[in-house]
Structures are given as C-alpha cells and as structure tokens.
GROMACS .gro file of C-alpha atoms in nm:
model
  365
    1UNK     CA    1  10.042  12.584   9.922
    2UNK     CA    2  10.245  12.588   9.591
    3UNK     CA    3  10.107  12.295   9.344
    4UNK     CA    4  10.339  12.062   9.309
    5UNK     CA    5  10.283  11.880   8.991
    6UNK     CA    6  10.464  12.068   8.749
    7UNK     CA    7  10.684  11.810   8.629
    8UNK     CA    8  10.482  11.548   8.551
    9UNK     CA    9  10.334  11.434   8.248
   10UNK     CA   10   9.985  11.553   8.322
   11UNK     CA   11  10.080  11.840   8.443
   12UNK     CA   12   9.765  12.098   8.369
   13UNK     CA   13   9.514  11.819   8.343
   14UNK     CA   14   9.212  11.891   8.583
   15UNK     CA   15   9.075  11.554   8.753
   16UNK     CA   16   8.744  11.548   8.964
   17UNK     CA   17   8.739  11.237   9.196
   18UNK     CA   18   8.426  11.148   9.348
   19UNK     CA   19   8.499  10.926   9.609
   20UNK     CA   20   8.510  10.544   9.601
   21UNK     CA   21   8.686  10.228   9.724
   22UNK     CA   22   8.926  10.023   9.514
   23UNK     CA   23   8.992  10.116   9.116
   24UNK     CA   24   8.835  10.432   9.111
   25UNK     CA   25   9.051  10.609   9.378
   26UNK     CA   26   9.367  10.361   9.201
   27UNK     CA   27   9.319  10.530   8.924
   28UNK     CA   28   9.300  10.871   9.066
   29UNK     CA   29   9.610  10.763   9.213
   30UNK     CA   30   9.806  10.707   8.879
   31UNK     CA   31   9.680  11.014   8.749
   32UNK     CA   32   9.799  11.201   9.040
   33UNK     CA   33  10.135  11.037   9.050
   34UNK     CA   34  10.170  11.171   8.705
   35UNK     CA   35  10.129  11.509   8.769
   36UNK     CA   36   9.723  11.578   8.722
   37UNK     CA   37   9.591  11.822   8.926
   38UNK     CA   38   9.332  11.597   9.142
   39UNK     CA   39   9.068  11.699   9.377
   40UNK     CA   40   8.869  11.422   9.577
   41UNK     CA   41   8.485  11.493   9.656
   42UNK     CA   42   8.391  11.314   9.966
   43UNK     CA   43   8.166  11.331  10.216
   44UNK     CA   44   8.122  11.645  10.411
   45UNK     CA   45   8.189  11.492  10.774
   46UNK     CA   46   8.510  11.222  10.744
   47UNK     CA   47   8.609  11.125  10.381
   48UNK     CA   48   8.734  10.752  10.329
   49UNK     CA   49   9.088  10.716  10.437
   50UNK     CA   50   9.260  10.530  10.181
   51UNK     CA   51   9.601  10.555  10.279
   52UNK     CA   52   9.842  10.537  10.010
   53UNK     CA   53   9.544  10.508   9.774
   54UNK     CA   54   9.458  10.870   9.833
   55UNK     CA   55   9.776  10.953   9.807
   56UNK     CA   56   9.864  11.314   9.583
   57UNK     CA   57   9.538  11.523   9.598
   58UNK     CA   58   9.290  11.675   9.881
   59UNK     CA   59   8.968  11.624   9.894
   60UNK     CA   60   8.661  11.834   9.928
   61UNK     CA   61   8.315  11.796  10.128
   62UNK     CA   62   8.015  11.813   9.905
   63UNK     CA   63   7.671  11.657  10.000
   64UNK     CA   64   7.561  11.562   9.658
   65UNK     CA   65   7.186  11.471   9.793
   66UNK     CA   66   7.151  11.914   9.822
   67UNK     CA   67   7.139  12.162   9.533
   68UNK     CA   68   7.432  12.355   9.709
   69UNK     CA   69   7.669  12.040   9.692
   70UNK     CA   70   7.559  11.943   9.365
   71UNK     CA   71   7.583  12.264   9.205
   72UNK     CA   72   7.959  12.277   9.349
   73UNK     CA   73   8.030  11.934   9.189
   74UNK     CA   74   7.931  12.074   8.842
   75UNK     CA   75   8.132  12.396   8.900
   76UNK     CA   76   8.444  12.165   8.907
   77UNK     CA   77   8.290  11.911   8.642
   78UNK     CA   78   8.260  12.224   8.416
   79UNK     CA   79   8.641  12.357   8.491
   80UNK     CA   80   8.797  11.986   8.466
   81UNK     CA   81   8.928  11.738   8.227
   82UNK     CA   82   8.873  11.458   8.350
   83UNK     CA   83   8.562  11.303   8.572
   84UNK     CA   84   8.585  11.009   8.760
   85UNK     CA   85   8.310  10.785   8.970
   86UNK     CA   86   8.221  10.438   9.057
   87UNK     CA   87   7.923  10.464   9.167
   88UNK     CA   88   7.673  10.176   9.045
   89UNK     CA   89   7.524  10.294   8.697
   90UNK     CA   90   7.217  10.544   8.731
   91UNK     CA   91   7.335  10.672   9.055
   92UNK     CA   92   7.530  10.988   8.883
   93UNK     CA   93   7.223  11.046   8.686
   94UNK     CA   94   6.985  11.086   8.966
   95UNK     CA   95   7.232  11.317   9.150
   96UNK     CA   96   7.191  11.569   8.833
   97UNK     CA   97   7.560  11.471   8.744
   98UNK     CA   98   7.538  11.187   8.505
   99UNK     CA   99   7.713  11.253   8.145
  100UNK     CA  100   7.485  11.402   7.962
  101UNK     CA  101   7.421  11.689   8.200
  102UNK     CA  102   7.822  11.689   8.285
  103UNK     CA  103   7.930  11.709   7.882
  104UNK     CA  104   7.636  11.984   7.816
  105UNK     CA  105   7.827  12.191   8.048
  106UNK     CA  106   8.146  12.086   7.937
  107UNK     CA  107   8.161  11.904   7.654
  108UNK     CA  108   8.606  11.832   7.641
  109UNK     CA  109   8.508  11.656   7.954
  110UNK     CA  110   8.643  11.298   8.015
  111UNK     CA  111   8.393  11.097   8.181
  112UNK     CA  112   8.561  10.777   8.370
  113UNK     CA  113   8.272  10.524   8.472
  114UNK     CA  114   8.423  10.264   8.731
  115UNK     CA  115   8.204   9.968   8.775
  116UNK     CA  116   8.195   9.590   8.810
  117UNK     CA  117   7.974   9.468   8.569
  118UNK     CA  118   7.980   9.769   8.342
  119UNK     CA  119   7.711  10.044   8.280
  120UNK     CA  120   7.450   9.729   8.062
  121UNK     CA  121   7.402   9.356   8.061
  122UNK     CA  122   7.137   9.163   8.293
  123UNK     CA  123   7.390   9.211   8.610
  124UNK     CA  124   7.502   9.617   8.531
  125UNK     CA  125   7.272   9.694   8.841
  126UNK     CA  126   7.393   9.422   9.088
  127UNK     CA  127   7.648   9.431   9.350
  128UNK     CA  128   7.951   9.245   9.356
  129UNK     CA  129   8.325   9.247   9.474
  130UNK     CA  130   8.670   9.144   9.315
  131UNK     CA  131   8.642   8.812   9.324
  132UNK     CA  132   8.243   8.775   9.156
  133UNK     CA  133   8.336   8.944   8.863
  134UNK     CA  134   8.667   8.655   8.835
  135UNK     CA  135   8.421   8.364   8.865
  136UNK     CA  136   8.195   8.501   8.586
  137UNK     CA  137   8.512   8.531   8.365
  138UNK     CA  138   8.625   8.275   8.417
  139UNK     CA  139   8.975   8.373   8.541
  140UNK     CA  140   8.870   8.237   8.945
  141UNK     CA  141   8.817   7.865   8.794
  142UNK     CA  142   9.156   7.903   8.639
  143UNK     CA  143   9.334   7.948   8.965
  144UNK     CA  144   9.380   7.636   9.140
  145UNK     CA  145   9.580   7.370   9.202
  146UNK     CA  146   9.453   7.011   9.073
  147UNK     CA  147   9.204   6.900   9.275
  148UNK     CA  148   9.167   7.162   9.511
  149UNK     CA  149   8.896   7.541   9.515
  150UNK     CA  150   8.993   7.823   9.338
  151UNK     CA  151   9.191   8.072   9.512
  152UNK     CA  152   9.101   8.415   9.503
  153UNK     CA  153   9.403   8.623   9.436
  154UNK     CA  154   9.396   8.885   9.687
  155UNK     CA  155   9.176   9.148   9.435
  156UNK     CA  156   9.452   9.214   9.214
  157UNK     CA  157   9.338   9.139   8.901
  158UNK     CA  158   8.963   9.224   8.929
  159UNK     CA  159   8.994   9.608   9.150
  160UNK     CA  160   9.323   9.699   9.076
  161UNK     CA  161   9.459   9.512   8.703
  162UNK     CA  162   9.151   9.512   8.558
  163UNK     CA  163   8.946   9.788   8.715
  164UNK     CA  164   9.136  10.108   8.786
  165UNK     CA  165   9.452  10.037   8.566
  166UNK     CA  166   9.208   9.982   8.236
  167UNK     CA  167   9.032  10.342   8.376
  168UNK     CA  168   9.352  10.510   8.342
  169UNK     CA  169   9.435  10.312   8.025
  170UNK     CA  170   9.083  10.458   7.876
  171UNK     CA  171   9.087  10.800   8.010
  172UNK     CA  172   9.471  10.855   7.865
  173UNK     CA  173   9.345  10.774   7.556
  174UNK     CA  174   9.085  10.935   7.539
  175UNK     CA  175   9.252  11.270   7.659
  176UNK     CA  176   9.464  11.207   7.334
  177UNK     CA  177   9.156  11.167   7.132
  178UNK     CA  178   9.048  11.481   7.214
  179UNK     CA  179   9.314  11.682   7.065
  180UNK     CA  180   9.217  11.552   6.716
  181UNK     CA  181   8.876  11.608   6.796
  182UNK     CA  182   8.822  11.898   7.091
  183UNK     CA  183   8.561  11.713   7.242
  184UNK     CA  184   8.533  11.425   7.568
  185UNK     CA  185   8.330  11.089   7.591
  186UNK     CA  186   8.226  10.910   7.862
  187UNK     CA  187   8.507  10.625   7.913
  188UNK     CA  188   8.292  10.277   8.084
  189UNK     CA  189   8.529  10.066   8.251
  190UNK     CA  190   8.413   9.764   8.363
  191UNK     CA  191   8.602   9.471   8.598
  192UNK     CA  192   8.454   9.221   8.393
  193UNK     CA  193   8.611   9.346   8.043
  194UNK     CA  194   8.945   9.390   8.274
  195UNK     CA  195   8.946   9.036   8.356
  196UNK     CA  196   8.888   8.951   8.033
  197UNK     CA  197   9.134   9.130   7.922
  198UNK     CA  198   9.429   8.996   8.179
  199UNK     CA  199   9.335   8.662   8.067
  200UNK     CA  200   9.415   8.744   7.692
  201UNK     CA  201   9.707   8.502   7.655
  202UNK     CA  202   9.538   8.235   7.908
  203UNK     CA  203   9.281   8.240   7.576
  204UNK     CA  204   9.538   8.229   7.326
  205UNK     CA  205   9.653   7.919   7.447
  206UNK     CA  206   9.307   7.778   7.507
  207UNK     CA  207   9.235   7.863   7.105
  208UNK     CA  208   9.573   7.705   7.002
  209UNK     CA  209   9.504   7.391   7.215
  210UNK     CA  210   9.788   7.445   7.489
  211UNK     CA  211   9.556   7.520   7.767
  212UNK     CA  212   9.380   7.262   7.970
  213UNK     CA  213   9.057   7.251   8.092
  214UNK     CA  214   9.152   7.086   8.406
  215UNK     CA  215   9.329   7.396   8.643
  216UNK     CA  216   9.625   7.279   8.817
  217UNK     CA  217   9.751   7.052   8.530
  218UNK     CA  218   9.881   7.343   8.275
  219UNK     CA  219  10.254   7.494   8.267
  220UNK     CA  220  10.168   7.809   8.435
  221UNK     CA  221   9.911   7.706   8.694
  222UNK     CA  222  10.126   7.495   8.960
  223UNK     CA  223  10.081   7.168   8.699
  224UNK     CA  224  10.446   7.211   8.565
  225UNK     CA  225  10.763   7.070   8.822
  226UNK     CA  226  10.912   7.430   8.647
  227UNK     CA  227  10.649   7.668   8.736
  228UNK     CA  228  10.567   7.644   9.098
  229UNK     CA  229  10.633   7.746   9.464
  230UNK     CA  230  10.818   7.447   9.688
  231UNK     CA  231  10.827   7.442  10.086
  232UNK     CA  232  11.117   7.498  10.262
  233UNK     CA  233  11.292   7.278  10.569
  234UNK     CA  234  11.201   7.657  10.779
  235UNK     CA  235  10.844   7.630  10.693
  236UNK     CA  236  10.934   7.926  10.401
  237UNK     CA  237  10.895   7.872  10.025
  238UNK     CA  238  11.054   7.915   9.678
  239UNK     CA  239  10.934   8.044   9.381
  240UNK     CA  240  11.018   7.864   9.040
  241UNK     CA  241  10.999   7.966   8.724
  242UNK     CA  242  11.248   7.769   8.486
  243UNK     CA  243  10.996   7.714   8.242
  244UNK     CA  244  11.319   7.743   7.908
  245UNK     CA  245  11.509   7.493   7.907
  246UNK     CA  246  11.872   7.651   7.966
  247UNK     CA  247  11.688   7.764   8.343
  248UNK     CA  248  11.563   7.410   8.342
  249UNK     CA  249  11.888   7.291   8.344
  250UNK     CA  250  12.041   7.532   8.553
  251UNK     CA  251  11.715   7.455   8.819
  252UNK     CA  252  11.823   7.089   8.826
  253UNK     CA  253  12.177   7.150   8.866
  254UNK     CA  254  12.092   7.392   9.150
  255UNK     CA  255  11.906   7.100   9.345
  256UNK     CA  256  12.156   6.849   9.257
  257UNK     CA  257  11.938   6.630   9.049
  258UNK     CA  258  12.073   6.407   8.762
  259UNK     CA  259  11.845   6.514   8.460
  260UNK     CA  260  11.848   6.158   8.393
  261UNK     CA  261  11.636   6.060   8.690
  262UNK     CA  262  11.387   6.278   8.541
  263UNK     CA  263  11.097   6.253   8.306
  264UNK     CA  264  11.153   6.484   7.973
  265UNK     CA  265  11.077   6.836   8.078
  266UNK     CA  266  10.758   6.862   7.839
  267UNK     CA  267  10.655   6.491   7.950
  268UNK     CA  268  10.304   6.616   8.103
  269UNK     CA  269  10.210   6.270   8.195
  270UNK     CA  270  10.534   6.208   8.407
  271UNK     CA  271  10.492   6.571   8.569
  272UNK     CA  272  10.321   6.503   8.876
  273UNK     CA  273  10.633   6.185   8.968
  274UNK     CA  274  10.940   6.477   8.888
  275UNK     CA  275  10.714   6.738   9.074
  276UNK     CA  276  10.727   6.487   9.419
  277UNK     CA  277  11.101   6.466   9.344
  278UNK     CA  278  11.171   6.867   9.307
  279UNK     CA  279  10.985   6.868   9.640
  280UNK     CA  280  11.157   6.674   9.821
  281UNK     CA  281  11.458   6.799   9.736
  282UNK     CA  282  11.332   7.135   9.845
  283UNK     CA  283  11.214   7.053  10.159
  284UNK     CA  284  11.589   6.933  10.234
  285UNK     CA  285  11.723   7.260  10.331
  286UNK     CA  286  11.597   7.610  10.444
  287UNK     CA  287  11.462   7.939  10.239
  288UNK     CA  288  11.824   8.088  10.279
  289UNK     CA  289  12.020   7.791  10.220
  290UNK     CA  290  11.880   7.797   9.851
  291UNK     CA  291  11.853   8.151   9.819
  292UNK     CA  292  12.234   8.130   9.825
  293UNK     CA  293  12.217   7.816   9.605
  294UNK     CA  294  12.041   7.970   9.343
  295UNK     CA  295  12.169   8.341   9.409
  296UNK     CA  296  12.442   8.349   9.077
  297UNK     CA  297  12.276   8.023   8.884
  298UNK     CA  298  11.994   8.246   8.678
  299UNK     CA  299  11.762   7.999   8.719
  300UNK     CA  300  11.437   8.213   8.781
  301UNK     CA  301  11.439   8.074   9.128
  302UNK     CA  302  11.376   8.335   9.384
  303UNK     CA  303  11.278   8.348   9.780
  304UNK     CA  304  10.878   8.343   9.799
  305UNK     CA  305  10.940   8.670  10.082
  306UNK     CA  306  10.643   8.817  10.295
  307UNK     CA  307  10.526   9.181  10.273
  308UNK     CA  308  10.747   9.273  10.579
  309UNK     CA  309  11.013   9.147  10.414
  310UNK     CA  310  10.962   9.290  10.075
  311UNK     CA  311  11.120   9.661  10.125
  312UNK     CA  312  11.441   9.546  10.216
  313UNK     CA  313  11.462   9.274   9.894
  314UNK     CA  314  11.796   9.396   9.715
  315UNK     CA  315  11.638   9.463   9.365
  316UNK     CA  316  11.307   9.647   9.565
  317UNK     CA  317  11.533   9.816   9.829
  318UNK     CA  318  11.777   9.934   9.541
  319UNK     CA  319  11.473  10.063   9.275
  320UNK     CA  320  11.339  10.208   9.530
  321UNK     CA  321  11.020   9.997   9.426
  322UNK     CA  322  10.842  10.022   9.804
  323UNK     CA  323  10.928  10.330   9.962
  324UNK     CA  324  10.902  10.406  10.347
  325UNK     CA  325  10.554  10.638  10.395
  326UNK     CA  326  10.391  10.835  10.675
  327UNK     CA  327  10.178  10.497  10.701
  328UNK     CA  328  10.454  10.264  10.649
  329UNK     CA  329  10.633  10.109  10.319
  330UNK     CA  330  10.424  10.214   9.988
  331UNK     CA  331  10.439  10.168   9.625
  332UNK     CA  332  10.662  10.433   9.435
  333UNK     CA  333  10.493  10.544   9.089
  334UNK     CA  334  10.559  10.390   8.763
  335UNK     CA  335  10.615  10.318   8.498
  336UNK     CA  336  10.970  10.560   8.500
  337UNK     CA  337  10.983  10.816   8.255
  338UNK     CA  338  11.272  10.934   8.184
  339UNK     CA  339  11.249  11.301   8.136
  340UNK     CA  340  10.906  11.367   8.305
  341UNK     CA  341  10.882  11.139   8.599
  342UNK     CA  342  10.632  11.028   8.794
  343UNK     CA  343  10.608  11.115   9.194
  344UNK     CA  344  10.365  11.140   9.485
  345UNK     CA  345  10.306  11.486   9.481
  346UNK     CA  346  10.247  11.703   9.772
  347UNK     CA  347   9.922  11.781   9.753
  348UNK     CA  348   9.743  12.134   9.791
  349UNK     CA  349   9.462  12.211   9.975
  350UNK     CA  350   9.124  12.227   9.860
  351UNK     CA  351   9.082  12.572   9.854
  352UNK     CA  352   9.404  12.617   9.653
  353UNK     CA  353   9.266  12.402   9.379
  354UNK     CA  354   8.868  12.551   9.397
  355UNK     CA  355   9.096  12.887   9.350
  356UNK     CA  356   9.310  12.760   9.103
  357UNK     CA  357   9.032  12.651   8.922
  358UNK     CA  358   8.792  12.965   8.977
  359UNK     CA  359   8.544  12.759   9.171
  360UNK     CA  360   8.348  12.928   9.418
  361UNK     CA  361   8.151  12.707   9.618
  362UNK     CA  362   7.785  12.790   9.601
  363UNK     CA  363   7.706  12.797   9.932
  364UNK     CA  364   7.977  13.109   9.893
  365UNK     CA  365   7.754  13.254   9.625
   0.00000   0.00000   0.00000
C-alpha cells in the first residue's frame, strides 16, 4: 500500500510504538495525524484495540520476552526517530531495549518515556491510574463543589492533557534539538509534571492570593453565580461562563433579572444568595427554550449537550471537529495548519513499513 503521509508535517519522521493504553498510544496518535511514519509493536497473538486511539499506523507482533522479537525491536529502534513506551521504569531495560542500549545503536534516537509518576521519586515504581496522580497534585482536591468529594474528571487531564499531549510536546522539541546538535535524548514524561503543569494558572492565582483554599467557593470552580452549569425545567443543563462584566450583563438580561436585585458581581460573600436566584430562574424553562434565549445575546451561555449530541452541534458539525468513523463519531486532528495539515492517514501495512525501513525481521534472517 502507498504511504500516505506525505503531506504532513512529519512527514519522513520514523516512530516506533510499543504498545500501551492511554497517553502513550495518544501520543502516537498526534504524531501520526501529523504525518510520522508510525509502526505499533504489540503482542504477537491480538494487539490492544484502541479504536480511534490507534488510529494512522499498523502494528507489528514481536514477543519481546525472545531474542528473535527483541532483536526485531532494535532493528526498527536503530532505523527510527523517534521511540515511544510506557511501560513502568526498568521494564525496557530488562527487555535489552532500555536507552542506553537503544541510543548506542542509534544515537539521533528520540526516546519518549510515558509514565505516571515519572522514571525517580519514592513512587516511580508504583502503579497508579489518572485520577492517583490528580490527588497527589493536587489538581483532584481542586475539583469540587463546596461541600461535596472531588470529582474525577473523566482522565482528561492526567492520561490525555498531561500525559500523552506533554510526550508529544517533549519529543517535538526535542526532534528540533537535534538538528542543532545531531544527536537524541531520552524525553521522561511523567502525569504528575503534566498535572502540574495544567494547573499553572490555578497556582498563579493561589501565589497572588485569588485562589481559595476552600474548592467550590473560587470564580472558576462552580463558587461564582457566573461560572457554572444550571438545571433545566427538561432535566438538561446550561453552561455559564459570563465571568466579564459586559457577558454579565448580557447573562442577566438573558434571564430577565433586574441587576438591582442582585449582589455586586465580585460580592463573594453574597454569591451563594444570587447563585439560588440564577437557579431558579433556570429551572423555569427547558434546555432549548434558553438555547434560543441566549442564541444572539454573546453571553458565554451555551447548551451543556451529551456526547450523542455533540457531532451534530453547529460550530462541531460545521469544523468538522468530530467526524463520523468506521467505529462511530471521532476526533479530527489539530491543531490546523494551514499549508501542511494534519489528517488520519491511511495506514500501510507492516510489512510496507519493515520494507520501507530495511527491516528484516530476524526470525527472516
């Protein structure tokens, strides 16, 4: 089969995948979209099936516990750019395919470490999921309402924001790096910094004294009447986000409220009282009722929709943001680039790329 990457951005740069769940494959993903030349290693019976998450590349059936499969894994270490595993730390060592034995045999590799906790610290060798690596951050505590448990937010931020979007972020850069220098570096992403990371502004405020303690109680966090999602008369919700004053404004007049039966906007003592009021106002009519109210106002008030609705959203269905897949509606790549854009590619076959790349697997040999 033709290759089919040679528009994009990263067209000619060689990515080994070995295969994981979450931010690792994510960020073989955006590499993919972008035109890098991907091949998954998996396991030799039925590889992972990550739907749109192993989107753009084929994979490959290596048993890494035998010389034969391990050997094959360092053919296509040696011939790529790029490396990518999240595997806990030590594992790619004891397979004969940890980073020192990788950049001895190819030393412009890019080596992209995926892990929680990151490759040292007291928990590097410890399990853990999306939402452990939020509560040590402290990003988990900060979601809540006042009063109420954290709410874990999907695993967004921790897998996806924090994990295989900041593995991208480091193995673009260092790709760049290496044409000033000609040589790779291993790249250690780790959740935990990626958290950190997201929550960069949440600590701004915190250090300039506009950040509360308390979750639930701040402008962002569901403590402002301005910044928060309101039940419907249907059971359905709206999202609001007038957090200026013009929108403010513009929110109030939506509802019908006289701004003088309100607190002060900024009046954080008086919030919770014009918060109950904005509710019940809400709760008056349905979801598409005041999607119509609020349709030409430019409020920042929009329709809280569900996933099923989502694709057919005029400003998705019109981007082209979620596009229909063999699997149902997907994400279309981005960012856009204008003269080099991204796309799911069409991916070749395995033995297209081991050719392409003059691998010949050893049992072959």
């Amino acid at each position: 089969m033709e290759e089919d990457a040679s528009h994009g951005p990263l067209h000619g740069i060689r990515v080994v995948e070995f295969a994981g769940l979450g931010p690792g494959p994510f960020a073989a993903m955006l590499l993919a979209d972008a035109g890098a030349d991907v091949i998954r290693v998996d396991r030799p019976a039925v590889p992972v099936d990550g739907g749109a998450l192993t989107r753009g590349r084929p994979w490959i059936g290596l048993d890494l516990k035998t010389g034969t499969g391990r050997a094959t894994a360092l053919a296509l270490a040696r011939r790529a750019d790029v490396l990518i595993e999240g595997f806990r730390p030590g594992v790619m060592e004891r397979l004969g395919l940890g980073p020192e034995v990788c950049l001895a045999a190819n030393p412009r590799l890019v080596y992209g470490r995926m892990t929680g906790w990151g490759q040292d610290g007291p928990r590097a060798h410890e399990a853990g999921h999306d939402i452990n690596y939020l509560a040590e951050t402290g990003a988990l505590r900060s979601i809540a309402r006042c009063g109420e448990a954290p709410v874990p937010p999907l695993n967004l931020v921790g897998d996806y924001g924090g994990g295989g979007m900041l593995l991208a972020f480091g193995i673009t850069t260092a790709l760049l790096e290496r044409h000033t220098s000609g040589r790779g570096q291993v790249v250690d992403a780790a959740m935990t910094d990626g958290v950190s990371l997201l929550m960069t502004g949440i600590w701004s405020r915190a250090a300039q004294g506009r950040w509360s303690g308390e979750p639930g109680t701040n402008d962002i966090d569901s403590g402002a009447p301005f910044y928060d999602v309101y039940p419907t008369a249907d059971g359905e919700y709206m999202a609001v986000g007038a957090i200026e004053p013009r929108f403010w404004t513009r929110l109030l007049d939506g509802l019908g409220l006289d701004p003088a039966e309100l607190p002060e906007q900024w009046d954080r003592e008086r919030w919770p009282a014009a918060k109950k009021r904005v509710a019940e106002v809400f709760a008056g009519r349905s979801r598409a009722e005041w999607t119509a109210v609020f349709a030409d106002r430019d409020a920042c008030v929009t329709p809280v929709l569900s996933m099923a609705e989502a694709p057919d959203a005029p400003q998705i269905a019109a981007r082209g943001t979620l596009h229909r897949g063999p699997d149902g509606p997907q994400p279309a790549p981005a960012p856009r680039l204008g003269r080099t854009p991204l796309r799911v590619r069409t991916p070749s076959t395995a033995a297209d790329v081991l050719e392409r790349w003059g691998v010949v697997p050893s049992e072959r040999r």
